mmCIF file of C-alpha atoms and ligand atoms in Angstrom:
data_model
loop_
_atom_site.group_PDB
_atom_site.id
_atom_site.type_symbol
_atom_site.label_atom_id
_atom_site.label_comp_id
_atom_site.label_asym_id
_atom_site.label_seq_id
_atom_site.Cartn_x
_atom_site.Cartn_y
_atom_site.Cartn_z
ATOM 1 C CA MET A 1 250.212 -56.880 8.855
ATOM 2 C CA GLU A 2 247.427 -54.685 7.461
ATOM 3 C CA GLU A 3 245.940 -52.237 9.967
ATOM 4 C CA ALA A 4 242.514 -53.124 11.343
ATOM 5 C CA LEU A 5 239.548 -50.942 10.386
ATOM 6 C CA LEU A 6 237.829 -51.839 13.652
ATOM 7 C CA LYS A 7 239.578 -53.041 16.774
ATOM 8 C CA ILE A 8 237.855 -54.051 19.994
ATOM 9 C CA GLU A 9 239.909 -54.252 23.184
ATOM 10 C CA ASN A 10 238.672 -55.848 26.416
ATOM 11 C CA LEU A 11 235.076 -54.756 25.827
ATOM 12 C CA LYS A 12 232.710 -55.322 28.747
ATOM 13 C CA THR A 13 228.978 -54.782 28.409
ATOM 14 C CA TYR A 14 227.024 -55.649 31.553
ATOM 15 C CA PHE A 15 223.338 -55.076 32.298
ATOM 16 C CA PRO A 16 222.153 -54.672 35.900
ATOM 17 C CA VAL A 17 219.542 -57.095 37.233
ATOM 18 C CA LYS A 18 217.056 -55.629 39.715
ATOM 19 C CA PRO A 19 218.183 -56.299 43.305
ATOM 20 C CA THR A 20 215.865 -58.349 45.522
ATOM 21 C CA MET A 21 215.395 -58.317 49.321
ATOM 22 C CA LEU A 22 217.991 -61.056 49.558
ATOM 23 C CA SER A 23 220.544 -59.980 46.992
ATOM 24 C CA LYS A 24 222.440 -56.887 45.884
ATOM 25 C CA THR A 25 222.495 -55.669 42.261
ATOM 26 C CA ARG A 26 223.957 -58.323 40.026
ATOM 27 C CA TYR A 27 224.901 -58.078 36.375
ATOM 28 C CA VAL A 28 224.244 -59.994 33.194
ATOM 29 C CA ARG A 29 227.721 -60.154 31.709
ATOM 30 C CA ALA A 30 226.551 -60.144 28.115
ATOM 31 C CA VAL A 31 229.962 -59.241 26.668
ATOM 32 C CA ASP A 32 232.843 -60.037 28.966
ATOM 33 C CA ASP A 33 236.334 -58.896 28.058
ATOM 34 C CA VAL A 34 236.071 -59.336 24.296
ATOM 35 C CA SER A 35 238.944 -58.367 21.979
ATOM 36 C CA LEU A 36 239.142 -58.760 18.216
ATOM 37 C CA ALA A 37 240.292 -56.934 15.091
ATOM 38 C CA ILE A 38 238.565 -56.617 11.708
ATOM 39 C CA LEU A 39 240.571 -55.937 8.575
ATOM 40 C CA PRO A 40 239.279 -53.563 5.878
ATOM 41 C CA SER A 41 237.180 -55.182 3.118
ATOM 42 C CA SER A 42 236.790 -58.414 5.057
ATOM 43 C CA THR A 43 233.836 -60.145 6.677
ATOM 44 C CA PHE A 44 234.219 -61.123 10.305
ATOM 45 C CA GLY A 45 231.614 -63.662 11.443
ATOM 46 C CA VAL A 46 230.602 -64.024 15.094
ATOM 47 C CA VAL A 47 228.761 -67.234 15.850
ATOM 48 C CA GLY A 48 227.197 -68.632 19.017
ATOM 49 C CA GLU A 49 224.019 -69.985 20.572
ATOM 50 C CA SER A 50 221.316 -67.665 21.795
ATOM 51 C CA GLY A 51 222.563 -66.158 25.071
ATOM 52 C CA SER A 52 226.183 -66.125 23.937
ATOM 53 C CA GLY A 53 226.322 -62.311 23.809
ATOM 54 C CA LYS A 54 226.816 -61.931 20.058
ATOM 55 C CA THR A 55 223.893 -59.533 19.519
ATOM 56 C CA THR A 56 224.930 -57.353 22.465
ATOM 57 C CA LEU A 57 228.425 -57.261 20.979
ATOM 58 C CA ALA A 58 226.940 -56.004 17.671
ATOM 59 C CA ARG A 59 225.167 -53.178 19.469
ATOM 60 C CA ALA A 60 228.033 -52.331 21.820
ATOM 61 C CA VAL A 61 230.419 -51.921 18.888
ATOM 62 C CA LEU A 62 228.161 -49.165 17.532
ATOM 63 C CA LYS A 63 227.606 -47.631 20.990
ATOM 64 C CA LEU A 64 223.899 -48.446 20.805
ATOM 65 C CA VAL A 65 224.194 -49.903 24.321
ATOM 66 C CA PRO A 66 226.575 -48.539 26.979
ATOM 67 C CA SER A 67 229.692 -50.521 27.859
ATOM 68 C CA ARG A 68 231.313 -50.653 31.291
ATOM 69 C CA GLY A 69 234.853 -50.964 30.056
ATOM 70 C CA GLY A 70 237.132 -51.528 27.097
ATOM 71 C CA LYS A 71 237.786 -49.707 23.852
ATOM 72 C CA VAL A 72 236.384 -49.768 20.323
ATOM 73 C CA PHE A 73 238.780 -48.239 17.802
ATOM 74 C CA PHE A 74 237.481 -47.215 14.369
ATOM 75 C CA HIS A 75 240.274 -45.923 12.137
ATOM 76 C CA GLY A 76 242.434 -45.874 15.271
ATOM 77 C CA LYS A 77 240.094 -43.654 17.338
ATOM 78 C CA ASN A 78 238.235 -44.922 20.383
ATOM 79 C CA ILE A 79 234.561 -44.271 19.659
ATOM 80 C CA LEU A 80 233.562 -44.997 23.267
ATOM 81 C CA GLU A 81 235.258 -41.725 24.238
ATOM 82 C CA MET A 82 233.668 -39.620 21.484
ATOM 83 C CA ASN A 83 231.056 -36.917 22.099
ATOM 84 C CA ASN A 84 227.767 -36.721 20.171
ATOM 85 C CA LYS A 85 229.173 -34.408 17.496
ATOM 86 C CA GLN A 86 232.139 -36.680 16.812
ATOM 87 C CA MET A 87 229.825 -39.701 16.809
ATOM 88 C CA LEU A 88 227.554 -38.213 14.124
ATOM 89 C CA GLU A 89 230.232 -38.553 11.445
ATOM 90 C CA VAL A 90 231.249 -42.004 12.690
ATOM 91 C CA ARG A 91 227.622 -43.175 12.648
ATOM 92 C CA ARG A 92 227.425 -42.465 8.927
ATOM 93 C CA LYS A 93 230.446 -44.667 8.315
ATOM 94 C CA MET A 94 229.303 -47.463 10.664
ATOM 95 C CA GLN A 95 225.863 -48.806 9.865
ATOM 96 C CA ILE A 96 223.752 -51.720 11.108
ATOM 97 C CA VAL A 97 221.141 -53.960 9.494
ATOM 98 C CA PHE A 98 218.842 -55.542 12.062
ATOM 99 C CA GLN A 99 217.445 -59.031 12.186
ATOM 100 C CA ASP A 100 213.762 -58.276 11.729
ATOM 101 C CA PRO A 101 212.819 -56.752 8.356
ATOM 102 C CA TYR A 102 209.183 -56.368 9.516
ATOM 103 C CA ASN A 103 209.822 -54.069 12.471
ATOM 104 C CA SER A 104 212.899 -52.215 11.286
ATOM 105 C CA LEU A 105 211.082 -50.190 8.569
ATOM 106 C CA HIS A 106 208.534 -47.517 9.541
ATOM 107 C CA PRO A 107 205.150 -48.799 8.230
ATOM 108 C CA ARG A 108 203.690 -45.343 7.434
ATOM 109 C CA LYS A 109 206.647 -43.982 5.506
ATOM 110 C CA THR A 110 207.445 -44.547 1.845
ATOM 111 C CA ILE A 111 210.718 -46.232 0.946
ATOM 112 C CA GLU A 112 211.906 -42.846 -0.335
ATOM 113 C CA ALA A 113 211.308 -41.298 3.101
ATOM 114 C CA ILE A 114 212.885 -44.248 4.936
ATOM 115 C CA ILE A 115 216.046 -44.388 2.835
ATOM 116 C CA GLY A 116 216.270 -40.629 2.322
ATOM 117 C CA GLU A 117 216.170 -39.726 6.023
ATOM 118 C CA GLY A 118 219.884 -40.367 6.549
ATOM 119 C CA LEU A 119 220.789 -38.371 3.426
ATOM 120 C CA LYS A 120 218.997 -35.334 4.833
ATOM 121 C CA ILE A 121 220.716 -35.648 8.222
ATOM 122 C CA HIS A 122 224.238 -36.444 7.073
ATOM 123 C CA PHE A 123 224.503 -34.766 3.669
ATOM 124 C CA ARG A 124 221.730 -32.139 3.880
ATOM 125 C CA MET A 125 220.502 -33.364 0.483
ATOM 126 C CA ASN A 126 217.059 -32.636 -0.915
ATOM 127 C CA GLY A 127 214.684 -33.353 -3.827
ATOM 128 C CA THR A 128 216.154 -34.728 -7.038
ATOM 129 C CA LEU A 129 219.563 -35.423 -5.538
ATOM 130 C CA ILE A 130 218.002 -37.664 -2.904
ATOM 131 C CA ARG A 131 215.837 -39.481 -5.419
ATOM 132 C CA ASP A 132 218.795 -40.082 -7.774
ATOM 133 C CA ARG A 133 220.866 -41.502 -4.941
ATOM 134 C CA ILE A 134 218.006 -43.719 -3.721
ATOM 135 C CA ALA A 135 217.334 -44.992 -7.253
ATOM 136 C CA SER A 136 220.987 -45.957 -7.612
ATOM 137 C CA VAL A 137 221.143 -47.787 -4.302
ATOM 138 C CA LEU A 138 217.841 -49.615 -4.902
ATOM 139 C CA THR A 139 219.276 -50.956 -8.164
ATOM 140 C CA GLN A 140 222.402 -52.113 -6.354
ATOM 141 C CA VAL A 141 220.328 -54.232 -3.952
ATOM 142 C CA GLY A 142 218.270 -55.781 -6.747
ATOM 143 C CA LEU A 143 215.152 -53.549 -6.559
ATOM 144 C CA ARG A 144 213.758 -50.962 -8.978
ATOM 145 C CA GLU A 145 213.623 -47.161 -8.966
ATOM 146 C CA GLU A 146 209.797 -47.068 -8.762
ATOM 147 C CA HIS A 147 209.926 -49.083 -5.524
ATOM 148 C CA MET A 148 210.846 -45.890 -3.667
ATOM 149 C CA TYR A 149 207.251 -44.658 -3.920
ATOM 150 C CA ARG A 150 205.787 -47.723 -2.176
ATOM 151 C CA TYR A 151 205.292 -48.625 1.503
ATOM 152 C CA PRO A 152 206.996 -51.442 3.443
ATOM 153 C CA HIS A 153 203.837 -53.639 3.569
ATOM 154 C CA GLU A 154 203.924 -53.901 -0.237
ATOM 155 C CA PHE A 155 207.162 -55.912 -0.066
ATOM 156 C CA SER A 156 208.113 -59.478 0.876
ATOM 157 C CA GLY A 157 210.482 -60.219 3.785
ATOM 158 C CA GLY A 158 213.457 -60.626 1.454
ATOM 159 C CA GLN A 159 212.701 -57.346 -0.330
ATOM 160 C CA ARG A 160 212.334 -55.544 3.006
ATOM 161 C CA GLN A 161 215.739 -56.781 4.061
ATOM 162 C CA ARG A 162 217.145 -55.461 0.762
ATOM 163 C CA ILE A 163 215.526 -52.100 1.576
ATOM 164 C CA ALA A 164 217.066 -52.158 5.083
ATOM 165 C CA PHE A 165 220.430 -52.824 3.471
ATOM 166 C CA ALA A 166 219.847 -50.014 0.940
ATOM 167 C CA ARG A 167 219.136 -47.636 3.844
ATOM 168 C CA ALA A 168 222.549 -48.516 5.276
ATOM 169 C CA MET A 169 224.323 -48.403 1.899
ATOM 170 C CA VAL A 170 222.935 -45.036 0.845
ATOM 171 C CA LEU A 171 225.157 -43.257 3.375
ATOM 172 C CA ASP A 172 228.262 -44.679 1.719
ATOM 173 C CA PRO A 173 229.487 -46.425 4.894
ATOM 174 C CA GLU A 174 232.775 -48.273 5.341
ATOM 175 C CA PHE A 175 231.561 -50.784 7.912
ATOM 176 C CA ILE A 176 228.207 -52.543 8.317
ATOM 177 C CA VAL A 177 227.103 -54.729 11.222
ATOM 178 C CA LEU A 178 224.772 -57.437 9.940
ATOM 179 C CA ASP A 179 222.832 -58.711 12.941
ATOM 180 C CA GLU A 180 221.354 -62.088 11.885
ATOM 181 C CA PRO A 181 220.168 -60.377 8.669
ATOM 182 C CA THR A 182 218.561 -63.464 7.150
ATOM 183 C CA SER A 183 217.282 -65.417 10.156
ATOM 184 C CA ALA A 184 213.665 -64.236 9.675
ATOM 185 C CA LEU A 185 213.628 -65.232 5.986
ATOM 186 C CA ASP A 186 212.750 -68.454 4.120
ATOM 187 C CA VAL A 187 215.747 -70.541 3.138
ATOM 188 C CA SER A 188 215.489 -69.766 -0.610
ATOM 189 C CA VAL A 189 215.144 -66.016 0.037
ATOM 190 C CA GLN A 190 217.987 -66.232 2.559
ATOM 191 C CA ALA A 191 220.326 -67.562 -0.124
ATOM 192 C CA MET A 192 219.523 -64.676 -2.485
ATOM 193 C CA VAL A 193 220.016 -62.016 0.199
ATOM 194 C CA LEU A 194 223.325 -63.592 1.259
ATOM 195 C CA LYS A 195 224.513 -63.654 -2.326
ATOM 196 C CA MET A 196 223.599 -59.969 -2.657
ATOM 197 C CA LEU A 197 225.582 -59.150 0.511
ATOM 198 C CA ARG A 198 228.588 -61.054 -0.773
ATOM 199 C CA ASP A 199 228.444 -59.495 -4.258
ATOM 200 C CA ILE A 200 228.155 -55.968 -2.879
ATOM 201 C CA ARG A 201 231.087 -56.506 -0.565
ATOM 202 C CA THR A 202 233.221 -57.800 -3.427
ATOM 203 C CA ARG A 203 232.231 -54.858 -5.609
ATOM 204 C CA THR A 204 232.541 -52.067 -3.047
ATOM 205 C CA GLY A 205 235.213 -53.247 -0.590
ATOM 206 C CA LEU A 206 232.847 -52.782 2.381
ATOM 207 C CA THR A 207 233.713 -54.386 5.721
ATOM 208 C CA TYR A 208 231.115 -56.510 7.538
ATOM 209 C CA LEU A 209 230.712 -57.730 11.085
ATOM 210 C CA PHE A 210 228.304 -60.612 10.569
ATOM 211 C CA ILE A 211 226.402 -61.927 13.594
ATOM 212 C CA THR A 212 224.722 -65.315 13.256
ATOM 213 C CA HIS A 213 223.847 -68.547 15.035
ATOM 214 C CA SER A 214 224.556 -70.519 11.863
ATOM 215 C CA LEU A 215 227.952 -71.980 11.048
ATOM 216 C CA SER A 216 226.848 -72.586 7.453
ATOM 217 C CA LEU A 217 226.257 -68.854 6.974
ATOM 218 C CA VAL A 218 229.640 -68.018 8.508
ATOM 219 C CA ASP A 219 231.178 -70.515 6.115
ATOM 220 C CA TYR A 220 229.449 -68.821 3.170
ATOM 221 C CA LEU A 221 230.170 -65.197 4.011
ATOM 222 C CA ALA A 222 233.067 -64.795 6.440
ATOM 223 C CA ASP A 223 236.843 -64.585 6.017
ATOM 224 C CA TYR A 224 237.559 -64.529 9.754
ATOM 225 C CA MET A 225 235.416 -65.684 12.646
ATOM 226 C CA ALA A 226 234.971 -65.787 16.392
ATOM 227 C CA VAL A 227 232.969 -68.285 18.412
ATOM 228 C CA MET A 228 231.265 -66.814 21.490
ATOM 229 C CA TYR A 229 230.117 -68.649 24.582
ATOM 230 C CA LEU A 230 228.573 -66.955 27.636
ATOM 231 C CA GLY A 231 229.909 -63.514 26.772
ATOM 232 C CA GLU A 232 233.451 -64.638 25.954
ATOM 233 C CA ILE A 233 235.274 -65.447 22.741
ATOM 234 C CA VAL A 234 236.395 -69.062 22.984
ATOM 235 C CA GLU A 235 237.993 -69.361 19.550
ATOM 236 C CA LEU A 236 238.922 -66.908 16.818
ATOM 237 C CA GLY A 237 240.927 -66.781 13.639
ATOM 238 C CA GLU A 238 240.798 -67.394 9.928
ATOM 239 C CA LYS A 239 237.519 -69.087 9.026
ATOM 240 C CA LYS A 240 239.104 -71.820 6.924
ATOM 241 C CA LYS A 241 241.565 -72.761 9.651
ATOM 242 C CA ILE A 242 238.823 -73.067 12.240
ATOM 243 C CA PHE A 243 236.539 -75.048 9.935
ATOM 244 C CA ASP A 244 239.404 -77.388 9.022
ATOM 245 C CA HIS A 245 240.738 -77.758 12.567
ATOM 246 C CA PRO A 246 238.350 -76.593 15.300
ATOM 247 C CA ALA A 247 240.469 -76.396 18.447
ATOM 248 C CA HIS A 248 237.922 -75.564 21.138
ATOM 249 C CA PRO A 249 235.626 -78.424 22.252
ATOM 250 C CA TYR A 250 232.609 -76.082 21.950
ATOM 251 C CA THR A 251 233.433 -75.151 18.324
ATOM 252 C CA ASP A 252 234.063 -78.821 17.596
ATOM 253 C CA LEU A 253 230.627 -79.796 18.951
ATOM 254 C CA LEU A 254 228.886 -76.930 17.146
ATOM 255 C CA MET A 255 230.430 -78.187 13.914
ATOM 256 C CA ALA A 256 229.606 -81.812 14.638
ATOM 257 C CA SER A 257 225.948 -80.905 15.191
ATOM 258 C CA ASN A 258 225.790 -78.647 12.116
ATOM 259 C CA PRO A 259 224.252 -80.311 9.018
ATOM 260 C CA ILE A 260 226.550 -80.379 5.970
ATOM 261 C CA PRO A 261 224.752 -79.764 2.649
ATOM 262 C CA ASP A 262 227.366 -81.742 0.645
ATOM 263 C CA PRO A 263 226.431 -85.508 0.556
ATOM 264 C CA ASN A 264 230.078 -86.395 -0.230
ATOM 265 C CA VAL A 265 231.315 -84.952 3.052
ATOM 266 C CA LYS A 266 230.850 -87.296 5.978
ATOM 267 C CA ARG A 267 231.092 -85.932 9.491
ATOM 268 C CA GLU A 268 230.495 -87.839 12.685
ATOM 269 C CA LYS A 269 227.257 -86.481 14.191
ATOM 270 C CA ARG A 270 227.644 -85.499 17.860
ATOM 271 C CA LEU A 271 225.262 -83.348 19.815
ATOM 272 C CA LEU A 272 225.956 -80.463 22.108
ATOM 273 C CA LYS A 273 224.352 -81.442 25.414
ATOM 274 C CA GLY A 274 222.660 -79.227 28.008
ATOM 275 C CA GLU A 275 221.651 -75.593 28.024
ATOM 276 C CA ILE A 276 223.869 -72.542 28.033
ATOM 277 C CA PRO A 277 224.119 -71.450 31.734
ATOM 278 C CA SER A 278 223.060 -67.997 32.951
ATOM 279 C CA SER A 279 225.480 -65.163 32.282
ATOM 280 C CA ILE A 280 224.451 -63.555 35.604
ATOM 281 C CA ASP A 281 226.426 -66.129 37.490
ATOM 282 C CA PRO A 282 228.677 -67.858 34.964
ATOM 283 C CA PRO A 283 230.374 -71.125 35.997
ATOM 284 C CA SER A 284 233.761 -70.812 37.708
ATOM 285 C CA GLY A 285 236.938 -71.780 35.855
ATOM 286 C CA CYS A 286 236.156 -72.530 32.218
ATOM 287 C CA ARG A 287 232.594 -71.368 31.501
ATOM 288 C CA PHE A 288 232.061 -74.403 29.255
ATOM 289 C CA HIS A 289 233.182 -77.009 31.803
ATOM 290 C CA ASN A 290 229.708 -78.351 32.685
ATOM 291 C CA ARG A 291 229.046 -79.227 29.018
ATOM 292 C CA CYS A 292 232.535 -80.133 27.875
ATOM 293 C CA PRO A 293 233.157 -83.810 27.020
ATOM 294 C CA ILE A 294 236.892 -83.582 27.821
ATOM 295 C CA ALA A 295 236.764 -81.397 30.955
ATOM 296 C CA GLN A 296 239.313 -82.161 33.668
ATOM 297 C CA LYS A 297 239.599 -81.090 37.297
ATOM 298 C CA ILE A 298 241.550 -77.905 36.550
ATOM 299 C CA CYS A 299 238.726 -76.733 34.228
ATOM 300 C CA ASP A 300 236.330 -76.335 37.206
ATOM 301 C CA THR A 301 238.532 -73.811 38.952
ATOM 302 C CA GLU A 302 241.072 -72.256 36.588
ATOM 303 C CA LYS A 303 239.873 -69.884 33.916
ATOM 304 C CA PRO A 304 241.664 -70.504 30.606
ATOM 305 C CA GLU A 305 243.090 -67.474 28.762
ATOM 306 C CA LEU A 306 242.603 -66.928 25.043
ATOM 307 C CA ARG A 307 245.976 -68.132 23.693
ATOM 308 C CA LEU A 308 247.376 -68.218 20.177
ATOM 309 C CA ILE A 309 247.996 -71.759 18.956
ATOM 310 C CA SER A 310 249.234 -70.585 15.562
ATOM 311 C CA ASP A 311 249.766 -67.250 13.785
ATOM 312 C CA ASP A 312 246.180 -66.099 13.748
ATOM 313 C CA HIS A 313 244.278 -68.803 15.578
ATOM 314 C CA GLY A 314 243.399 -68.205 19.244
ATOM 315 C CA VAL A 315 241.682 -70.621 21.635
ATOM 316 C CA ARG A 316 240.434 -70.324 25.210
ATOM 317 C CA CYS A 317 240.985 -73.870 26.484
ATOM 318 C CA HIS A 318 243.443 -75.679 28.770
ATOM 319 C CA PHE A 319 243.443 -78.657 26.368
ATOM 320 C CA PRO A 320 242.932 -77.446 22.775
ATOM 321 C CA LEU A 321 242.055 -80.206 20.342
ATOM 322 C CA THR A 322 244.624 -79.338 17.683
ATOM 323 C CA SER A 323 247.533 -77.038 17.010
ATOM 324 C CA SER A 324 246.078 -76.185 13.500
HETATM 325 FE FE1 SF4 B 1 236.747 -78.193 28.090
HETATM 326 FE FE2 SF4 B 1 238.530 -77.651 29.977
HETATM 327 FE FE3 SF4 B 1 238.901 -76.748 27.523
HETATM 328 FE FE4 SF4 B 1 237.015 -75.725 29.041
HETATM 329 S S1 SF4 B 1 239.218 -75.614 29.410
HETATM 330 S S2 SF4 B 1 236.805 -76.289 26.940
HETATM 331 S S3 SF4 B 1 236.309 -77.507 30.144
HETATM 332 S S4 SF4 B 1 238.869 -78.880 28.154
#
């Protein structure tokens, strides 16, 4: 088995909630005991509803928010134990592209200044060298050299997201977290940006962690995937296996409520009922039991473990739907 580029073990990221007169400090368990491994040059998709913890996971992996426990190995070294100096080199290799292309670019800086900032910090580059490197990366993301002299407001949402991606790419990273990178874009622009991401990965061998609420986007971009619910991974494995045979009732319902663009594929439409509960006080036993159509008595009290049901297909359920 190929060695993982990034490996997460039992990661826990909790945020304290202000205590009241009647209660002690409680915690939002945004990421609760998450483990997964990402192979080099692959795309790992993490999908879930809002409140599932996927965005916190994206930030915790890059140490942008503090974690209470667990390990994040990059090239076999636990970055959660690294000091600032050690992290500086790792930060160049691990980049992130945020969801909102309107707020993630400084409005008063030119594209040259925005993209070049990292080159100055990490490579101590200046002048012509910086401009040559920026010109090359702008071309790779489908923009032109002269765009570096403009300001963010002169670009559309899709172009801004290309610029945000160029800012990440310019540092020659190995791993990029894509945090809902197309959710603020129109559908037609979304498709072009996704195609660019896929083409660049194929060409460069980059590794992506792709965070999204959309199964269709996971289907388009990912090789492996995890489904998150209330801070936990409930299913993970090869994307094709999970799409062909979803084994967790939550994944199954997400898929049944997901529109399929192909008119030749018929899928019974079933809706996911109810709201995701609070992650301050998650339900006992299986966290999905109050929404699960096949829940049984044991599900109210006994927490299911994430178990392998085939080589690389894990499910957190007492009664998985299939053995894949
Ligand atoms: Fe449903 Fe029980 Fe499986 Fe949870 S453990 S998903 S409640 S069947």
